[in-house]
Structures are given as structure tokens and as C-alpha cells.
mmCIF file of C-alpha atoms in Angstrom:
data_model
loop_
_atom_site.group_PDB
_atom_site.id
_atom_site.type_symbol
_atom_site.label_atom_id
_atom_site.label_comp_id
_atom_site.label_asym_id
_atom_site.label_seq_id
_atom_site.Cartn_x
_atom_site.Cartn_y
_atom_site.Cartn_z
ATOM 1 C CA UNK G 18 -79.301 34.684 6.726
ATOM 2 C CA UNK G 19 -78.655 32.407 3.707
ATOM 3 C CA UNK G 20 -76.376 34.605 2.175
ATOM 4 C CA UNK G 21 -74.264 35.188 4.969
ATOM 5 C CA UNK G 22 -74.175 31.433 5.848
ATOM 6 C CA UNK G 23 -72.918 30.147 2.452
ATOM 7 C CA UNK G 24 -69.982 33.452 2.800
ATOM 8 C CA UNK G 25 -68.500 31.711 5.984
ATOM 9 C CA UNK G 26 -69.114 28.331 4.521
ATOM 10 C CA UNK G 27 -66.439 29.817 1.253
ATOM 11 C CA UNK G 28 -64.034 31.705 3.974
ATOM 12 C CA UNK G 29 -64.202 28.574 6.001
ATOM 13 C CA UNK G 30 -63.348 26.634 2.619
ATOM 14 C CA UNK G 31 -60.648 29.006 1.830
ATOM 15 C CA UNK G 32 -59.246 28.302 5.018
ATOM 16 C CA UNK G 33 -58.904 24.700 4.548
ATOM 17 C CA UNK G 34 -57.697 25.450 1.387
ATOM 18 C CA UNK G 35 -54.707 27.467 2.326
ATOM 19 C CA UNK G 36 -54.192 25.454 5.632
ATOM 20 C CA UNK G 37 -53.512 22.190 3.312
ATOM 21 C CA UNK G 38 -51.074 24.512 1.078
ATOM 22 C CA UNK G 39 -49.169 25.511 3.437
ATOM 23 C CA UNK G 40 -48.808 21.993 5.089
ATOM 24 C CA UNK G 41 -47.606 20.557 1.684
ATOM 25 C CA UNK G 42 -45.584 23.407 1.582
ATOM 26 C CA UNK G 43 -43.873 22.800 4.719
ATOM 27 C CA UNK G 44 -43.266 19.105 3.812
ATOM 28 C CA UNK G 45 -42.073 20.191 0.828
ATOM 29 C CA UNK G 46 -38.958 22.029 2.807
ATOM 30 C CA UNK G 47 -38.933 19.349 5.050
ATOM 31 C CA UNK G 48 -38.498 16.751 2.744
ATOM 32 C CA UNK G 49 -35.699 19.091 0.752
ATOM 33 C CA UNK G 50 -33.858 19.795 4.168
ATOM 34 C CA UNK G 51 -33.873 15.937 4.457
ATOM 35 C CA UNK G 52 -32.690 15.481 1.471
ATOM 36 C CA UNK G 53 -29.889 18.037 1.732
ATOM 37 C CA UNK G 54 -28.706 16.730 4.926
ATOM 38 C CA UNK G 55 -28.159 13.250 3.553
ATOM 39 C CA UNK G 56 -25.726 14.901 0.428
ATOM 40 C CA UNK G 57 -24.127 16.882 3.032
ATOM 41 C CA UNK G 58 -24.033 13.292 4.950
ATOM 42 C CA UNK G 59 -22.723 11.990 1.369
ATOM 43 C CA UNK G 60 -20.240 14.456 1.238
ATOM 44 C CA UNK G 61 -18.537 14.124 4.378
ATOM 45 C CA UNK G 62 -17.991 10.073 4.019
ATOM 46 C CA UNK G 63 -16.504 10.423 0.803
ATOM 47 C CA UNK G 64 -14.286 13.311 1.655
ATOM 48 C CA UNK G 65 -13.251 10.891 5.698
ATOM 49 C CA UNK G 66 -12.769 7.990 2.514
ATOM 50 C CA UNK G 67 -10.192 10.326 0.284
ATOM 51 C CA UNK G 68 -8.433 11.983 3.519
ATOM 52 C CA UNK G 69 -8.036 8.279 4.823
ATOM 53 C CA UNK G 70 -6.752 7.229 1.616
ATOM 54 C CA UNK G 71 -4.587 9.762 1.065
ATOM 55 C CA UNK G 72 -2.895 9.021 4.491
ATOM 56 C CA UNK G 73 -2.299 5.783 3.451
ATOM 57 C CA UNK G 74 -0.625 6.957 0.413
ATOM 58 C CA UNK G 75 2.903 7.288 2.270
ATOM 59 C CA UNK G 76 5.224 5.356 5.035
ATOM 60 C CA UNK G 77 6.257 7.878 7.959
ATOM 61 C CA UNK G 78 9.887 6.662 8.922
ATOM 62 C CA UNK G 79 10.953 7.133 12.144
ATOM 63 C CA UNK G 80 14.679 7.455 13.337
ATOM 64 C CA UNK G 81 17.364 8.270 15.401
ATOM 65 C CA UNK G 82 20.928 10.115 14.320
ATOM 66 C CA UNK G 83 21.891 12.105 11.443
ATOM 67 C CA UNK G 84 19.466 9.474 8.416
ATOM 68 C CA UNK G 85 17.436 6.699 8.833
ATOM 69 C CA UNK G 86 19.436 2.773 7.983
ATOM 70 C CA UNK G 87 18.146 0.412 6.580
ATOM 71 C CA UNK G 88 16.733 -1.485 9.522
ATOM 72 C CA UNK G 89 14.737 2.265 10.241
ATOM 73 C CA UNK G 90 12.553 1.838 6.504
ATOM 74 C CA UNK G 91 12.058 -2.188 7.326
ATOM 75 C CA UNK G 92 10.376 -1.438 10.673
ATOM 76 C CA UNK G 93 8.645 1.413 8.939
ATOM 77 C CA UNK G 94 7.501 -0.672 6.354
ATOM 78 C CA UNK G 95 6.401 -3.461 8.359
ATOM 79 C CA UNK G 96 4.237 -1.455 10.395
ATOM 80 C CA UNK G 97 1.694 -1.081 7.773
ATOM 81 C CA UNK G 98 -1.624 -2.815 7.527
ATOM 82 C CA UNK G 99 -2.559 -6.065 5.226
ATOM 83 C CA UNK G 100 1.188 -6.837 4.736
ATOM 84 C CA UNK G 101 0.317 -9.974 2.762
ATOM 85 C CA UNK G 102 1.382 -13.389 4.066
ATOM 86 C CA UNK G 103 4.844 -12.789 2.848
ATOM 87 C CA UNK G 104 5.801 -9.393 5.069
ATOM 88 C CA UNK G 105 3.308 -10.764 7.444
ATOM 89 C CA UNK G 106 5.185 -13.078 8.409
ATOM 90 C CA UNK G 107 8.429 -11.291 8.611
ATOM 91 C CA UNK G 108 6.791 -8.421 10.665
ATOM 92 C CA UNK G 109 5.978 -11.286 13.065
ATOM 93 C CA UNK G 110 9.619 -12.444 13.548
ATOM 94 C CA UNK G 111 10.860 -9.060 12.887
ATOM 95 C CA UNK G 112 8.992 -8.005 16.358
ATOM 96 C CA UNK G 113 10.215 -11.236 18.026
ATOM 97 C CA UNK G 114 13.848 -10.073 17.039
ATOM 98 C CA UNK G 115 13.829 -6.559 18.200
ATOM 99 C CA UNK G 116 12.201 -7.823 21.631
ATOM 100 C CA UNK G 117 14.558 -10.783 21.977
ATOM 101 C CA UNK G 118 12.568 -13.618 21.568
ATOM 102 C CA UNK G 119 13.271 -16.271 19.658
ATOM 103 C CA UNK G 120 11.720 -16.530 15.722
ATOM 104 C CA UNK G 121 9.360 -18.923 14.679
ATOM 105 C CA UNK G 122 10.684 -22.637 13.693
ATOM 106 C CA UNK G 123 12.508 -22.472 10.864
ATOM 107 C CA UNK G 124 12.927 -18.472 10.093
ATOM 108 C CA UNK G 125 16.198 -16.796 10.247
ATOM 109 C CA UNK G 126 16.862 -12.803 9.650
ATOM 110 C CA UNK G 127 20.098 -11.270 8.343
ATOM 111 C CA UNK G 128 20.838 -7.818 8.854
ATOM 112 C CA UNK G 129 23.624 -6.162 7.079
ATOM 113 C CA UNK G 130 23.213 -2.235 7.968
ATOM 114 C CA UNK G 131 26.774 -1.611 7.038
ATOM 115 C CA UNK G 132 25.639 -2.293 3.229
ATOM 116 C CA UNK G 133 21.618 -1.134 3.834
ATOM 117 C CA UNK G 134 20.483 -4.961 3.153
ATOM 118 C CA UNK G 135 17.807 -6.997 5.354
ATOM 119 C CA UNK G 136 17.048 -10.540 4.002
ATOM 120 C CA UNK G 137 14.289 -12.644 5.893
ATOM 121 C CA UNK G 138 13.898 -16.242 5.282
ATOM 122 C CA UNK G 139 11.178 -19.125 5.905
ATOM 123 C CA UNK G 140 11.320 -22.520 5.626
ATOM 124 C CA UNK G 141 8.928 -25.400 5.931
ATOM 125 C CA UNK G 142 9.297 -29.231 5.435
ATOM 126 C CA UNK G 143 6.693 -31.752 5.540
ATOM 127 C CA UNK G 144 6.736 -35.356 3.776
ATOM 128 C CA UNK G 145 5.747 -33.819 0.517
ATOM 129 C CA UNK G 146 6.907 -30.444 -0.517
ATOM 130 C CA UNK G 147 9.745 -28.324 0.807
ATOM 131 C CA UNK G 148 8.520 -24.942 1.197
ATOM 132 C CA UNK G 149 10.598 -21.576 1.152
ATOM 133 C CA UNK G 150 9.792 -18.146 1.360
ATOM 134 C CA UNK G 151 12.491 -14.980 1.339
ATOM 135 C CA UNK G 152 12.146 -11.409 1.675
ATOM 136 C CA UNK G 153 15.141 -8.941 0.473
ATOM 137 C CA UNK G 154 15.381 -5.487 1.702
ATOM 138 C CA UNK G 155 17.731 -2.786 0.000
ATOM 139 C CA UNK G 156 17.907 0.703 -0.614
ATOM 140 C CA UNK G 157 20.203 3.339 -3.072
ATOM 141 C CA UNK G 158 21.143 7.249 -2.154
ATOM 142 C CA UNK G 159 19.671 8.974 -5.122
ATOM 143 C CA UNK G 160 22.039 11.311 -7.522
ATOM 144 C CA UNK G 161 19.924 13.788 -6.559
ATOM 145 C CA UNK G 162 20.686 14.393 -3.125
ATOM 146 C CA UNK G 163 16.841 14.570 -2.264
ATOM 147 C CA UNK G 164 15.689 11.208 -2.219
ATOM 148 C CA UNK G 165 16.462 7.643 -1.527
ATOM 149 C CA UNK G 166 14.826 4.028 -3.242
ATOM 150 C CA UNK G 167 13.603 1.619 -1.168
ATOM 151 C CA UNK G 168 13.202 -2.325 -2.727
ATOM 152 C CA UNK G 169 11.567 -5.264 -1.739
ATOM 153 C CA UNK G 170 11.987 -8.358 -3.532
ATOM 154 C CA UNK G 171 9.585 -11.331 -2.373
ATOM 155 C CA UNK G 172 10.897 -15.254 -3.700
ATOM 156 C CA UNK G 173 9.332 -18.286 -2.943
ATOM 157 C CA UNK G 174 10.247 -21.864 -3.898
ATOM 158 C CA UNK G 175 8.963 -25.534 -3.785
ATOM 159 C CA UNK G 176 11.135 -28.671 -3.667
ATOM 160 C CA UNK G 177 13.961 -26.304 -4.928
ATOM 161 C CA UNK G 178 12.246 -24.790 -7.736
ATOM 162 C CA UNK G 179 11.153 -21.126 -8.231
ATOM 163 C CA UNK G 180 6.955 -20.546 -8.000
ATOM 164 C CA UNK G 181 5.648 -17.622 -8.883
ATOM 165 C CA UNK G 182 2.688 -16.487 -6.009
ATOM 166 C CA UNK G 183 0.605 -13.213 -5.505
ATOM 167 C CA UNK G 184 2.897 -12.028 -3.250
ATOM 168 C CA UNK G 185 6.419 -12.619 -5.364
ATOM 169 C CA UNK G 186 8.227 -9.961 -7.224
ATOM 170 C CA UNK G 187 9.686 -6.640 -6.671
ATOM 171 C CA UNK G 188 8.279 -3.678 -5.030
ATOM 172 C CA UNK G 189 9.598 0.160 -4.818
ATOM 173 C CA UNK G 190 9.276 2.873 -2.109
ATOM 174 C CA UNK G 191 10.861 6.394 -2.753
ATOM 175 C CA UNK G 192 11.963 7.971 1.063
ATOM 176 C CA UNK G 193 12.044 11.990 0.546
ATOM 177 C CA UNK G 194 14.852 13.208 2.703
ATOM 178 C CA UNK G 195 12.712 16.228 3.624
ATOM 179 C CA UNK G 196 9.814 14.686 4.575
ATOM 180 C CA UNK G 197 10.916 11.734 5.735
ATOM 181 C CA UNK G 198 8.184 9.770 3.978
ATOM 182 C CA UNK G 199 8.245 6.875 1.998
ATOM 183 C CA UNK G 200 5.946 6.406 -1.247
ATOM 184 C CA UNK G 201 5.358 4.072 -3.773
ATOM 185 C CA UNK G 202 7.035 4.092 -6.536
ATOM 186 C CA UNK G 203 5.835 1.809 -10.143
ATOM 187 C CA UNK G 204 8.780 -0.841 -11.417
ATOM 188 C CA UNK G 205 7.572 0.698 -14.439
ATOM 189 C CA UNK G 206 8.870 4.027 -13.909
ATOM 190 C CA UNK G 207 12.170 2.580 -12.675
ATOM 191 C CA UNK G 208 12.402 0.419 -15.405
ATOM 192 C CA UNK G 209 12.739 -2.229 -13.115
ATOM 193 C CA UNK G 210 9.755 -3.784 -14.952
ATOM 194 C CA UNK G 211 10.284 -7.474 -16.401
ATOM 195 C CA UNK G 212 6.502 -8.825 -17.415
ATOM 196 C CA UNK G 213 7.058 -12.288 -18.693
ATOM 197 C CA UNK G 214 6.356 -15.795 -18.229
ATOM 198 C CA UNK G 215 7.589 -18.369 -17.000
ATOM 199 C CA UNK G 216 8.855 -17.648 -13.438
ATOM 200 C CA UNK G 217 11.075 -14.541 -12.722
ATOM 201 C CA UNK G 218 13.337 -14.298 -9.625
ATOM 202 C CA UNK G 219 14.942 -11.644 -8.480
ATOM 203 C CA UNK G 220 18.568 -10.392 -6.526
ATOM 204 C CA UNK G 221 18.799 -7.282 -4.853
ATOM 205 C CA UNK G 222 22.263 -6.184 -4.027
ATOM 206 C CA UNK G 223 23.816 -6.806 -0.740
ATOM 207 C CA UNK G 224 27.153 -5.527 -2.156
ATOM 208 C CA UNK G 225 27.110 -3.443 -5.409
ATOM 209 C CA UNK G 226 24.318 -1.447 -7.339
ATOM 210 C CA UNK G 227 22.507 -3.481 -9.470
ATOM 211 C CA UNK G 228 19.616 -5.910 -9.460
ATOM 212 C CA UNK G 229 20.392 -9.361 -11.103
ATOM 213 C CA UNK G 230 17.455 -11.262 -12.509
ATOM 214 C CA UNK G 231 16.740 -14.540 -14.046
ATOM 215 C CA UNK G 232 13.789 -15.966 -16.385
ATOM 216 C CA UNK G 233 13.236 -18.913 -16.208
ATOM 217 C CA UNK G 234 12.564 -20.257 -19.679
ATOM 218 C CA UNK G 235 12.080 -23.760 -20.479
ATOM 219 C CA UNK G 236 14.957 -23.962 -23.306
ATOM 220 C CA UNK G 237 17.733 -21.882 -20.426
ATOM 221 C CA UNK G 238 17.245 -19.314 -18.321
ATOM 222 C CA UNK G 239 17.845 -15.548 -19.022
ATOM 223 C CA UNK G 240 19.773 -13.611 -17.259
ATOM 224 C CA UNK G 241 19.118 -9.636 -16.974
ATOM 225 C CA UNK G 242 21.088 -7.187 -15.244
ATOM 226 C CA UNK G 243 19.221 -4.080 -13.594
ATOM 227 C CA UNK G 244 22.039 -1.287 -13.519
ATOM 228 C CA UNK G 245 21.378 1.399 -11.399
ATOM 229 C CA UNK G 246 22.639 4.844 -12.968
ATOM 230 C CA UNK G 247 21.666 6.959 -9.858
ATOM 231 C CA UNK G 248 18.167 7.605 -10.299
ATOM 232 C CA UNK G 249 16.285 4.318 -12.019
ATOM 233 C CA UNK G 250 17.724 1.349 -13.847
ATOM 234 C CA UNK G 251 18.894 0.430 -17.290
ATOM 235 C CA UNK G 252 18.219 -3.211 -18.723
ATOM 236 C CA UNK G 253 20.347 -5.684 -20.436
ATOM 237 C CA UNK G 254 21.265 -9.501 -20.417
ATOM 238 C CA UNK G 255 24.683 -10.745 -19.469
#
């Protein structure tokens, strides 16, 4: 009877042995399922984060007729998130316009579609400082048939004098006739690119081609034209 008492005892042993094994086993797989979930998890928010960014990496412009004018890429671009303070603020009297209310105090809009040019200014005047803002809008029909440029130039001056803020300077879209999309496009690439000090302000063509600009030096000011040859722009002072 001893014998077979100390056999179950083992079996019984051998039981608990292989029980626990397969538990840890088990949590083993469940603990690598868990963990495989969570990179699929991973996965899928970083792929939402790339498709959402890649939607924001172009301007759909809406339109009726034959092409969009001028006023058709303002509204589109003004229709975009976090404008800044600058386009903020024109998107807000921009709205006000097209619904036929009156602007804010001291904000006036002139549209020239005839010659694809917007300009949007602010003013404000307290005791101390004499604040104004301005907003150009132009675009140029592309020697390649295929696209059109898109600039924005942002000013902004105090008690008369040119300031140079986060918001001031120019900025490019490219519109793709086929697509009907507007993207970025660097000042660099357009060689529209003037990175200098002091202040530099900046005239986009209401009538004409080319973008005049000024630094403003402490000795004088220089004076550089942009000259647009169809596709970008080539520098020079005048």
C-alpha cells in the first residue's frame, strides 16, 4: 500500500506540475496577444496622424465657370484652420463681406478680380501707437499651362513705420489646374526668398508681373525687384 500511495502522490505532483505550465503558458500568449494588440493599436494612430496630415497638405478650391478668380483661392484659403491673427482676421471680415454685413471698425477690403488682386486692411488707433495690418492677395497663369501661383504677402506697421511680426512676409500656394488643389510652395524654390535684417516689406502686383521689395537698412533702403519669367522669379535691385 506504500508503494502505490507515494505513485499517486508523483502523478498527482506531475499534475500540478503540468497544470502550472500550461497556465504560464497561457499567460504567456495572453500577455503577447496584449501586447500585439496595442502595436496594432500603435499602428493605426500613427497611420489616422499621416492620412490627416497628408489631407492637410493641400487647399481644395471650389468654383463656378470655366477657372477659379481670384476671390475663388481667397475664400479657399481662408477656410483653413489656425489662420494666424493676420488671415484670421481677414477671414472674419471676409465672411461679413460676402454675407453683407458690415466689417469690423476700421477694416476695409479691395477686390480687383479684373487683375486677380485682393488687398485687406486693418487699422487701429489708440493714444499711443497707430496700428496697421494688410494682407495682399495675387496670383500668375504659369508658362506651363498646368498650373497657377498663388501669393500672400502679410505687412504690418506702427506709428508709420514697418515691424516685422510672426505673421509678416510672403507666402506661396501652387493651384494645379487638374486637380484643382492648391499646395504650398517654399519662397525658396521661387526665388522669392529675401532673408535679411532689418525689416523687409513687400508689393505684390495689382497691375504688372513682378513683386517690388524694400529693405529697410539703416544707411537707405534697398530696393529689389522680383521679376516673374513665367514659372518663378529672378532677383535684382533697381
Amino acid at each position: 500500500m506504500q508503494a502505490i500511495y507515494d505513485s499517486n502522490e508523483k502523478n498527482e505532483d506531475e499534475n500540478e506540475d503540468e497544470d502550472e505550465n500550461e497556465y504560464e503558458y497561457e499567460k504567456e500568449n495572453q500577455n503577447e496577444n496584449s501586447m500585439k494588440k496595442k502595436i496594432l493599436s500603435m499602428v493605426a494612430v500613427l497611420l489616422m496622424a499621416v492620412t490627416a496630415q497628408a489631407q492637410e497638405d493641400y487647399i481644395v478650391v471650389k468654383y463656378d465657370g470655366a477657372r477659379p478668380n481670384i476671390l475663388d483661392f481667397v475664400t479657399a484659403i481662408l477656410s483653413q484652420d489656425d489662420l494666424g491673427e493676420s488671415l484670421g482676421n481677414m477671414a472674419d471680415n471676409w465672411e461679413l463681406l460676402r454675407d453683407h454685413y458690415p466689417m469690423r471698425e476700421g477694416a476695409t477690403i479691395l477686390s480687383d478680380v479684373e487683375n486677380g488682386y485682393v488687398r485687406f486692411d486693418q487699422r487701429y488707433e489708440d493714444a499711443d501707437v497707430r496700428s496697421h495690418s494688410y494682407v495682399e492677395i495675387c496670383y500668375w497663369n504659369c508658362s506651363d499651362n498646368k498650373h497657377k501661383l498663388v501669393a500672400i504677402n502679410n505687412g504690418c506697421e506702427q506709428n508709420g513705420k514697418p515691424v516685422e511680426t510672426e505673421s509678416t512676409g510672403l507666402m506661396f500656394y501652387r493651384y494645379d489646374n487638374t486637380a484643382h488643389t492648391l499646395t504650398y510652395e517654399s519662397e525658396y524654390d521661387l526665388g522669392a526668398s529675401i532673408r535679411v535684417t532689418p525689416v523687409v516689406t513687400y508689393d505684390l502686383p495689382r497691375k504688372g508681373k513682378d513683386i517690388k521689395a524694400v529693405i529697410h537698412a539703416a544707411n537707405r533702403p534697398v530696393r529689389i525687384l522680383m521679376k516673374w519669367n513665367g514659372m518663378k522669379f529672378d532677383q535684382s535691385q533697381y
